[in-house]
Each structure stands twice: as C-alpha cells, then as structure tokens.
Tab-separated table of C-alpha atoms and ligand atoms in Angstrom:
chain	number	residue	atom	x	y	z
A	10	MET	CA	82.019	10.218	-101.524
A	11	THR	CA	83.538	8.431	-104.137
A	12	ALA	CA	85.616	10.842	-106.625
A	13	ASP	CA	84.474	11.083	-109.850
A	14	LEU	CA	85.442	13.235	-113.130
A	15	PHE	CA	84.115	16.304	-111.552
A	16	SER	CA	86.025	16.282	-108.425
A	17	PRO	CA	88.939	18.566	-107.809
A	18	THR	CA	92.326	17.096	-107.196
A	19	LYS	CA	96.110	18.008	-107.142
A	20	LEU	CA	98.652	16.928	-109.471
A	21	GLY	CA	101.845	17.648	-107.573
A	22	SER	CA	101.435	21.358	-106.888
A	23	ILE	CA	98.928	22.044	-109.810
A	24	ALA	CA	95.560	22.449	-108.241
A	25	LEU	CA	92.757	21.077	-110.662
A	26	LYS	CA	89.302	22.025	-110.345
A	27	ASN	CA	88.065	18.736	-111.940
A	28	ARG	CA	89.889	15.479	-113.222
A	29	ILE	CA	89.315	16.050	-116.923
A	30	ALA	CA	92.310	16.838	-119.028
A	31	MET	CA	92.781	18.029	-122.469
A	32	ALA	CA	95.410	15.856	-124.153
A	33	PRO	CA	98.337	17.281	-125.893
A	34	LEU	CA	97.143	17.712	-129.785
A	35	THR	CA	99.252	18.803	-132.729
A	36	ARG	CA	97.083	21.400	-134.537
A	37	ASN	CA	99.616	22.928	-136.840
A	38	ARG	CA	98.550	26.482	-136.579
A	39	ALA	CA	101.423	28.513	-135.125
A	40	GLY	CA	102.502	31.796	-136.959
A	41	GLN	CA	105.996	32.566	-138.775
A	42	GLY	CA	108.855	31.470	-136.975
A	43	ASN	CA	106.607	28.820	-135.011
A	44	VAL	CA	105.279	31.507	-132.870
A	45	PRO	CA	102.072	31.079	-131.033
A	46	GLN	CA	99.405	33.607	-132.323
A	47	LEU	CA	96.359	35.223	-130.627
A	48	ILE	CA	94.412	32.404	-132.307
A	49	ASN	CA	95.990	29.883	-130.390
A	50	ALA	CA	95.207	31.647	-127.171
A	51	GLU	CA	91.554	31.759	-128.031
A	52	TYR	CA	91.606	27.978	-128.835
A	53	TYR	CA	93.102	27.057	-125.584
A	54	ALA	CA	91.268	29.599	-123.461
A	55	GLN	CA	87.983	28.321	-124.782
A	56	ARG	CA	88.693	24.941	-123.219
A	57	ALA	CA	89.943	26.255	-119.940
A	58	SER	CA	87.081	24.578	-117.942
A	59	ALA	CA	89.062	21.592	-118.020
A	60	GLY	CA	91.033	20.749	-114.916
A	61	LEU	CA	94.308	20.679	-116.995
A	62	LEU	CA	95.222	21.610	-120.267
A	63	ILE	CA	98.448	19.932	-122.011
A	64	THR	CA	99.734	21.984	-124.996
A	65	GLU	CA	100.065	20.652	-128.135
A	66	ALA	CA	103.732	19.041	-128.383
A	67	THR	CA	106.159	21.833	-128.867
A	68	PRO	CA	109.832	21.644	-130.212
A	69	ILE	CA	112.453	22.526	-127.483
A	70	SER	CA	115.177	23.340	-130.125
A	71	ALA	CA	115.641	24.205	-133.936
A	72	THR	CA	116.542	20.547	-134.677
A	73	ALA	CA	113.456	19.060	-132.439
A	74	HIS	CA	111.097	19.936	-135.280
A	75	GLY	CA	109.368	17.537	-137.332
A	76	TYR	CA	106.412	19.121	-138.779
A	77	PRO	CA	105.047	22.280	-140.382
A	78	ALA	CA	103.642	25.230	-138.119
A	79	THR	CA	104.210	23.457	-134.689
A	80	PRO	CA	104.880	26.154	-132.095
A	81	GLY	CA	108.351	26.187	-130.463
A	82	ILE	CA	109.706	27.026	-127.017
A	83	HIS	CA	113.198	27.795	-127.956
A	84	ASP	CA	113.406	31.473	-128.724
A	85	SER	CA	112.203	34.858	-127.200
A	86	GLU	CA	109.560	35.335	-129.629
A	87	GLN	CA	107.977	31.987	-129.162
A	88	VAL	CA	108.050	32.784	-125.279
A	89	GLU	CA	106.301	36.080	-126.040
A	90	GLY	CA	103.675	34.140	-128.087
A	91	TRP	CA	103.258	31.635	-125.513
A	92	LYS	CA	102.344	34.263	-122.933
A	93	GLN	CA	99.197	35.320	-124.652
A	94	VAL	CA	98.090	31.766	-124.249
A	95	THR	CA	98.939	31.353	-120.519
A	96	ALA	CA	97.485	34.693	-119.781
A	97	ALA	CA	94.250	33.818	-121.638
A	98	VAL	CA	93.873	30.609	-120.150
A	99	HIS	CA	94.563	31.885	-116.622
A	100	ALA	CA	92.432	34.742	-117.051
A	101	LYS	CA	89.386	31.935	-117.241
A	102	GLY	CA	90.701	30.108	-114.185
A	103	GLY	CA	92.410	27.556	-116.244
A	104	LYS	CA	95.664	25.429	-115.700
A	105	ILE	CA	98.059	24.859	-118.440
A	106	VAL	CA	101.286	22.878	-118.886
A	107	LEU	CA	103.631	22.730	-121.943
A	108	GLN	CA	104.504	19.506	-123.489
A	109	LEU	CA	108.504	19.330	-124.329
A	110	TRP	CA	109.067	17.663	-127.525
A	111	HIS	CA	111.868	16.333	-129.623
A	112	VAL	CA	110.752	14.609	-132.790
A	113	GLY	CA	114.378	12.689	-133.231
A	114	ARG	CA	113.980	10.736	-136.617
A	115	ILE	CA	110.419	11.782	-137.263
A	116	SER	CA	111.525	14.737	-139.510
A	117	HIS	CA	113.147	15.622	-142.645
A	118	PRO	CA	116.198	17.710	-143.872
A	119	SER	CA	113.698	20.587	-145.165
A	120	LEU	CA	112.470	20.945	-141.565
A	121	GLN	CA	115.879	21.178	-140.149
A	122	PRO	CA	118.510	24.059	-139.659
A	123	GLY	CA	120.796	24.052	-142.750
A	124	HIS	CA	118.951	20.985	-144.157
A	125	ALA	CA	120.598	18.710	-142.118
A	126	LEU	CA	119.797	15.092	-141.435
A	127	PRO	CA	117.430	14.420	-138.320
A	128	VAL	CA	119.024	13.023	-135.368
A	129	ALA	CA	118.274	9.726	-133.633
A	130	PRO	CA	119.850	7.245	-131.077
A	131	SER	CA	120.793	5.132	-134.094
A	132	ALA	CA	120.813	5.405	-138.154
A	133	ILE	CA	117.489	3.502	-138.738
A	134	LYS	CA	114.932	5.055	-141.418
A	135	PRO	CA	111.410	4.988	-140.172
A	136	ALA	CA	108.745	3.414	-142.616
A	137	GLY	CA	106.830	6.062	-143.901
A	138	GLN	CA	106.712	9.826	-144.731
A	139	ALA	CA	107.089	13.022	-143.421
A	140	PHE	CA	104.795	16.249	-143.507
A	141	THR	CA	106.877	18.943	-144.955
A	142	TYR	CA	106.106	22.369	-146.172
A	143	GLU	CA	106.306	20.688	-149.596
A	144	GLY	CA	103.857	18.013	-148.879
A	145	LEU	CA	104.593	14.424	-147.739
A	146	GLN	CA	108.026	13.177	-148.476
A	147	ASP	CA	109.641	9.754	-147.723
A	148	PHE	CA	111.460	9.776	-144.406
A	149	VAL	CA	115.393	9.583	-144.563
A	150	THR	CA	118.123	7.663	-142.514
A	151	PRO	CA	118.552	9.774	-139.411
A	152	ARG	CA	122.115	10.473	-138.372
A	153	ALA	CA	122.888	8.477	-134.879
A	154	LEU	CA	123.821	11.150	-132.066
A	155	SER	CA	127.399	10.809	-130.711
A	156	ILE	CA	127.388	10.291	-126.944
A	157	GLU	CA	129.170	13.681	-126.700
A	158	GLU	CA	126.166	15.316	-128.074
A	159	LEU	CA	123.612	14.033	-125.481
A	160	PRO	CA	124.373	16.642	-122.850
A	161	GLY	CA	123.522	19.259	-125.300
A	162	ILE	CA	120.153	17.650	-125.818
A	163	VAL	CA	119.688	17.311	-121.941
A	164	ALA	CA	120.404	21.170	-121.763
A	165	ASP	CA	118.041	21.956	-124.495
A	166	TYR	CA	115.296	20.325	-122.372
A	167	ALA	CA	116.254	22.325	-119.396
A	168	ARG	CA	116.261	25.694	-121.168
A	169	ALA	CA	113.195	25.122	-122.888
A	170	THR	CA	111.572	24.377	-119.309
A	171	GLN	CA	112.953	27.528	-118.126
A	172	ASN	CA	111.506	29.148	-121.108
A	173	ALA	CA	107.944	27.626	-120.168
A	174	LEU	CA	108.176	29.097	-116.773
A	175	ASP	CA	108.888	32.487	-118.155
A	176	ALA	CA	106.222	32.294	-120.446
A	177	GLY	CA	103.683	31.654	-117.446
A	178	PHE	CA	103.134	27.602	-117.773
A	179	ASP	CA	101.812	25.766	-114.499
A	180	GLY	CA	104.319	22.990	-115.447
A	181	VAL	CA	105.815	20.944	-118.289
A	182	GLU	CA	105.194	17.450	-119.523
A	183	VAL	CA	108.395	15.547	-121.155
A	184	HIS	CA	106.979	13.709	-124.127
A	185	ALA	CA	108.682	10.257	-123.956
A	186	ALA	CA	105.855	8.772	-126.102
A	187	ASN	CA	104.435	8.171	-129.688
A	188	GLY	CA	107.954	7.061	-131.292
A	189	TYR	CA	109.595	10.326	-130.815
A	190	LEU	CA	113.153	10.901	-129.710
A	191	LEU	CA	112.824	9.711	-126.203
A	192	ASP	CA	110.548	6.799	-127.225
A	193	GLN	CA	113.180	6.004	-129.885
A	194	PHE	CA	115.945	5.777	-127.144
A	195	LEU	CA	113.713	3.658	-124.927
A	196	ARG	CA	112.917	0.920	-127.574
A	197	ASP	CA	115.093	-1.896	-128.713
A	198	GLY	CA	113.655	-1.475	-132.333
A	199	THR	CA	114.975	1.910	-132.669
A	200	ASN	CA	118.011	1.694	-130.420
A	201	HIS	CA	120.644	-0.053	-131.557
A	202	ARG	CA	123.558	1.778	-129.515
A	203	THR	CA	126.566	-0.020	-128.138
A	204	ASP	CA	127.222	2.706	-125.751
A	205	GLU	CA	125.644	3.227	-122.346
A	206	TYR	CA	122.694	4.416	-123.806
A	207	GLY	CA	121.767	1.355	-125.479
A	208	GLY	CA	121.515	-2.373	-124.905
A	209	SER	CA	119.838	-2.988	-121.694
A	210	MET	CA	116.798	-1.597	-120.490
A	211	GLU	CA	118.628	0.497	-117.932
A	212	ASN	CA	120.781	1.916	-120.458
A	213	ARG	CA	117.889	2.735	-122.949
A	214	THR	CA	116.070	4.378	-120.067
A	215	ARG	CA	118.872	6.743	-119.202
A	216	LEU	CA	118.485	9.580	-121.598
A	217	LEU	CA	114.854	9.753	-120.352
A	218	LEU	CA	115.859	10.099	-116.568
A	219	GLU	CA	118.749	12.599	-117.359
A	220	VAL	CA	116.329	14.664	-119.210
A	221	THR	CA	113.638	14.183	-116.274
A	222	LYS	CA	116.374	15.115	-113.924
A	223	ALA	CA	117.435	18.327	-115.733
A	224	VAL	CA	113.799	19.469	-116.172
A	225	VAL	CA	113.009	18.722	-112.340
A	226	GLU	CA	115.976	20.846	-111.501
A	227	VAL	CA	114.656	23.892	-113.376
A	228	ALA	CA	110.697	23.437	-112.610
A	229	GLY	CA	110.640	21.133	-109.453
A	230	ALA	CA	109.229	17.611	-109.553
A	231	ASP	CA	105.891	18.843	-108.365
A	232	ARG	CA	105.364	20.707	-111.684
A	233	VAL	CA	106.604	17.855	-113.965
A	234	GLY	CA	104.933	15.063	-115.790
A	235	VAL	CA	105.971	12.562	-118.053
A	236	ARG	CA	104.006	10.817	-120.924
A	237	ILE	CA	104.705	7.360	-122.314
A	238	SER	CA	102.809	5.099	-124.811
A	239	PRO	CA	103.906	1.403	-124.109
A	240	LEU	CA	101.696	-0.157	-126.747
A	241	ASN	CA	101.564	2.474	-129.533
A	242	PRO	CA	103.481	1.135	-132.993
A	243	PHE	CA	102.837	5.142	-134.277
A	244	ASN	CA	106.159	6.256	-135.981
A	245	ASP	CA	107.126	2.860	-136.768
A	246	ILE	CA	108.273	1.950	-133.237
A	247	SER	CA	108.486	-1.133	-131.489
A	248	ASP	CA	110.135	-3.182	-128.889
A	249	SER	CA	110.764	-6.834	-127.918
A	250	ASN	CA	109.202	-6.500	-124.377
A	251	PRO	CA	107.109	-3.421	-123.766
A	252	GLN	CA	105.680	-4.637	-120.121
A	253	ALA	CA	109.330	-5.115	-118.759
A	254	LEU	CA	110.385	-1.949	-120.299
A	255	PHE	CA	107.609	0.300	-119.140
A	256	ASN	CA	107.499	-1.462	-115.731
A	257	HIS	CA	111.019	-0.573	-115.530
A	258	VAL	CA	110.271	3.312	-116.554
A	259	ALA	CA	107.602	3.676	-114.048
A	260	ASP	CA	109.853	2.069	-111.099
A	261	SER	CA	112.726	4.510	-112.239
A	262	LEU	CA	110.609	7.640	-112.521
A	263	ASN	CA	109.314	7.076	-108.856
A	264	PRO	CA	112.460	8.623	-106.880
A	265	PHE	CA	111.655	12.016	-108.706
A	266	GLY	CA	108.315	12.231	-107.136
A	267	LEU	CA	106.795	13.797	-110.352
A	268	ALA	CA	103.417	15.436	-110.595
A	269	TYR	CA	102.071	12.757	-112.920
A	270	LEU	CA	102.845	9.868	-115.091
A	271	HIS	CA	100.615	10.131	-118.362
A	272	VAL	CA	99.950	6.893	-120.305
A	273	VAL	CA	98.544	6.541	-123.826
A	274	GLU	CA	96.785	3.272	-123.027
A	275	GLY	CA	96.769	1.893	-126.722
A	276	GLY	CA	97.620	2.482	-130.222
A	277	MET	CA	96.910	5.332	-132.655
A	278	GLY	CA	95.988	3.510	-135.764
A	279	GLY	CA	97.107	0.057	-136.197
A	280	ASP	CA	95.615	-3.233	-134.924
A	281	ASN	CA	96.911	-6.477	-133.456
A	282	LEU	CA	98.688	-4.832	-130.636
A	283	PRO	CA	100.423	-7.250	-128.207
A	284	ALA	CA	98.768	-7.751	-124.896
A	285	PHE	CA	99.724	-5.171	-122.174
A	286	ASP	CA	98.682	-5.045	-118.487
A	287	PHE	CA	98.232	-1.380	-117.805
A	288	ALA	CA	96.908	-2.060	-114.206
A	289	ALA	CA	100.243	-3.772	-113.616
A	290	LEU	CA	101.915	-0.582	-114.709
A	291	ARG	CA	99.790	1.654	-112.917
A	292	ARG	CA	100.869	-0.244	-109.585
A	293	HIS	CA	104.608	0.061	-110.589
A	294	PHE	CA	104.141	3.937	-110.556
A	295	HIS	CA	103.534	5.437	-107.023
A	296	GLY	CA	102.578	9.047	-108.036
A	297	SER	CA	99.191	10.221	-109.778
A	298	TYR	CA	98.404	8.829	-113.202
A	299	ILE	CA	96.788	10.552	-115.964
A	300	ALA	CA	94.960	8.184	-118.457
A	301	ASN	CA	94.519	8.648	-121.968
A	302	LEU	CA	93.054	7.103	-125.231
A	303	GLY	CA	89.581	5.882	-125.959
A	304	TYR	CA	88.002	7.133	-122.741
A	305	ASP	CA	84.339	8.463	-122.732
A	306	LYS	CA	82.683	9.756	-119.756
A	307	ALA	CA	81.404	6.435	-118.300
A	308	LYS	CA	85.171	4.818	-118.794
A	309	GLY	CA	86.673	8.010	-117.221
A	310	ASN	CA	84.510	7.925	-114.038
A	311	ALA	CA	85.082	4.110	-114.005
A	312	ALA	CA	88.881	4.367	-114.003
A	313	ILE	CA	88.679	7.090	-111.238
A	314	ALA	CA	86.197	5.169	-109.173
A	315	SER	CA	88.440	2.260	-109.367
A	316	GLY	CA	91.621	4.192	-108.508
A	317	HIS	CA	93.249	3.008	-111.582
A	318	ALA	CA	93.453	6.906	-112.887
A	319	ASP	CA	93.693	10.194	-110.956
A	320	VAL	CA	92.826	12.279	-114.221
A	321	VAL	CA	91.708	11.309	-117.552
A	322	ALA	CA	92.826	13.090	-120.801
A	323	TYR	CA	90.400	13.659	-123.903
A	324	GLY	CA	91.864	14.191	-127.035
A	325	ALA	CA	89.597	14.134	-130.273
A	326	LEU	CA	86.465	14.914	-128.018
A	327	TYR	CA	88.473	18.175	-127.027
A	328	ILE	CA	89.022	19.221	-130.305
A	329	ALA	CA	85.331	19.162	-131.309
A	330	ASN	CA	83.868	20.277	-127.707
A	331	PRO	CA	85.299	23.137	-126.118
A	332	ASP	CA	82.917	22.875	-123.343
A	333	LEU	CA	83.415	19.162	-122.845
A	334	VAL	CA	83.173	19.566	-118.983
A	335	ALA	CA	79.791	21.161	-119.317
A	336	ARG	CA	78.499	18.505	-121.937
A	337	PHE	CA	79.698	15.621	-119.535
A	338	GLN	CA	78.088	17.470	-116.334
A	339	GLN	CA	74.788	17.640	-118.348
A	340	ASP	CA	75.044	14.508	-120.467
A	341	ALA	CA	74.658	16.745	-123.463
A	342	PRO	CA	75.247	15.588	-127.065
A	343	LEU	CA	78.987	16.016	-128.173
A	344	ASN	CA	79.900	17.594	-131.316
A	345	ALA	CA	81.702	15.207	-133.857
A	346	PRO	CA	85.305	15.935	-134.965
A	347	ASP	CA	86.045	17.036	-138.294
A	348	HIS	CA	89.294	15.047	-139.149
A	349	ALA	CA	89.895	17.032	-142.305
A	350	THR	CA	90.739	20.191	-140.181
A	351	PHE	CA	93.028	18.746	-137.458
A	352	TYR	CA	96.224	19.332	-138.833
A	353	GLY	CA	96.688	23.116	-140.405
A	354	GLY	CA	94.419	25.669	-141.714
A	355	ASP	CA	92.698	28.576	-139.912
A	356	ALA	CA	89.631	29.099	-137.441
A	357	LYS	CA	87.445	26.332	-139.292
A	358	GLY	CA	87.937	23.381	-137.357
A	359	TYR	CA	89.613	24.986	-134.605
A	360	THR	CA	88.099	27.869	-132.628
A	361	ASP	CA	84.704	27.522	-134.359
A	362	TYR	CA	83.264	24.462	-132.573
A	363	PRO	CA	79.945	25.279	-130.879
A	364	THR	CA	79.477	25.586	-127.124
A	365	LEU	CA	75.805	24.516	-125.507
A	366	GLN	CA	75.491	28.301	-125.462
A	367	GLY	CA	76.035	28.433	-129.259
B	430	LIG	C1	101.274	14.183	-134.513
B	430	LIG	O1	101.670	15.385	-135.183
B	430	LIG	O2	100.561	13.244	-135.575
B	430	LIG	C2	101.478	13.741	-133.373
B	430	LIG	C3	102.202	14.627	-132.691
B	430	LIG	C4	102.717	14.332	-131.470
B	430	LIG	C5	102.186	13.176	-131.055
B	430	LIG	C6	101.397	12.206	-131.633
B	430	LIG	C7	100.992	12.585	-132.838
B	430	LIG	O3	102.634	12.738	-129.657
C-alpha cells in the first residue's frame, strides 16, 4: 500500500501517528517574562491529532528575542510554563518538538537586555522595521559578533536544548531559516565576515554545524531536526547561489543522522524568486524530509506518494483548523484563517476556531 498523509511513520526515534505536522507559527501570546501560559497549552493540545507539533520559534537566550511576547526556553519559569504545554499535548497522544530560535539582527534595542544592539554575523542593517512593544520601529545596524563570542552562542543552544528536554519535549528543531541568526551566517548577503565563519560556503555553514553538533550531544541526533528556507527572501536575506549553498548544507548535515530536515519550499511574501530545484536538494539529504509551504491535502499526498517528502507541515491551515487531520480525512470544508489575529491578542483567533464537532 502506498503511504499517504494518514500513514504512521518515524522521524528519528519520534513515532508519528500520521504524516501531518503543524508548522512553527509565531503567535505572540506568551505571558509576563515570556512564560508560556495555560492558554498556550490549550492551543497546542487542540491540535494534538497532528502527527507532530512544532512549537512557535522559541528564543534560546535573552539576546535571542526579536518580537513581543514570544515564549522563551532560557529560564526556569519558562521551562515550568512549557511543561503545561507538553503535558497537555501528551495527554492527548500528541508529539511535540520545540523550535530553537535566535533572531540575530531581526530585533531592536528595546527588546534586548540593557537596550544593547542586536547581534549578527556582520554589521549590516536589515531593510524594514522591527515589531516592538512600542509599535513598529526601524531596524538598527546590528553589532557583529566577535569570534570569541560564538562558543557562547553555541552553549546557549545546548542549554536551551536541555531545558526543552526538561520541559518534556519529544525533541528540538534548530531554526536555521527565514533570515534569523543561523540563516544570516549561511548567506553571503548578510555574512561579510573575513574569519573562518565567513567567505566560503564551508565557512558560512560552520556555525550551523557547531550548533547542530552541540544540540545533538544533548538530545541525540534521533530527536533533532533542522529547518532551512533556501528561497525565502523574508527579513531582507539573500544569497548569490542558494542552490549550491543549501545542497552543501544538506550534504554537511548528513553525517549527524538527524531525525529530519524541514524545508520551507518557497518565499513568505515576495515574488520573483530565483529558480530552485527542491527535488535536487532532497536528493542531497539522506534522512527524513518535512516539506512546508503552500501544500494542501492533494499536494501533500502527492509529495508523500512520490517519495519527495516523509511528512508535510501545514502553517496557516493549522491556525484555523485545530482538527485539520479529521477535516482532511473527511474532505470536510476548512475554516479560513483570520490574519488580523495571527500575532498577539487573546483567545480570539487562537483557541476559538471551531472543530467539526462545534
Ligand atoms: C515571524 O514572527 O513573523 C516569524 C517568526 C519566525 C519565522 C518566520 C516568521 O520563522
């Protein structure tokens, strides 16, 4: 029998009851101190029929933050808050991994400890504006990290991974996508370093590999995924040769034996994307593959049947359809997502989307 979205599978040692994942989604509804609340547990538990839930991007340190009310994984109160989430998801038979996040230059002094400058591979200001507690404010020129500071960043990832395991997560996903810190190191548009972390593709990939190694040492490779977005221009990111770069990234990740590689197969806003061969990228990676962006049920099933993807992640559809698995199974109509309530607010547009049962 051919596998489809409803077939069980395993990503590393994480057993999934189906191949439908909830993509990581920033919702800006953490409480004081960026601590997860009961309402966040309710939101994830409502979606626990997914084969795998991937949390919203979760800052690994105080300097990793770039948006209001994003739940962290760097202090004990946050770990306690996340325990409510993992317990609620596990009580419903779900699996959940935490996405480890450092925003790099996509931040603002008002969101940084001591109102310091955000950090980045190089002192290059992104175009656009930061979302702050005081509204939109222009991005600033970040401070380039010194080479001596990089082991500390790697250590922050390792400690956040231990915190995630302590909080009861089934694994972690390293966020190397969407123009945040690790992606800023990968790309030659944002990485102008002249040390061993800049220049060649090998050098630009170095920090990602060091972070992955450190995270794997804590969690085990069979509980670690990595997310990349080769084409996404989001957050003013660019590279002169994304195909070569990300083929190299996939090759370099192979020796770890990771649970999965998760690929954003397009751009979030912005047209005129260069050509990119995701099938070629997929062939470079020898482990399991999660495909994301622009999939519906038919495209998801086709990607699994063809062997392109092992699991398909759904984002906006999961915001609006807590019972997406049942709706796909029954070919039931889907709720439309309400964009006005994506980022911040309360239960409206968060935990109040109806299921087929009402
Ligand atoms: C966002 O907050 O808009 C956001 C966060 C993480 C992503 C993408 C978008 O990977």
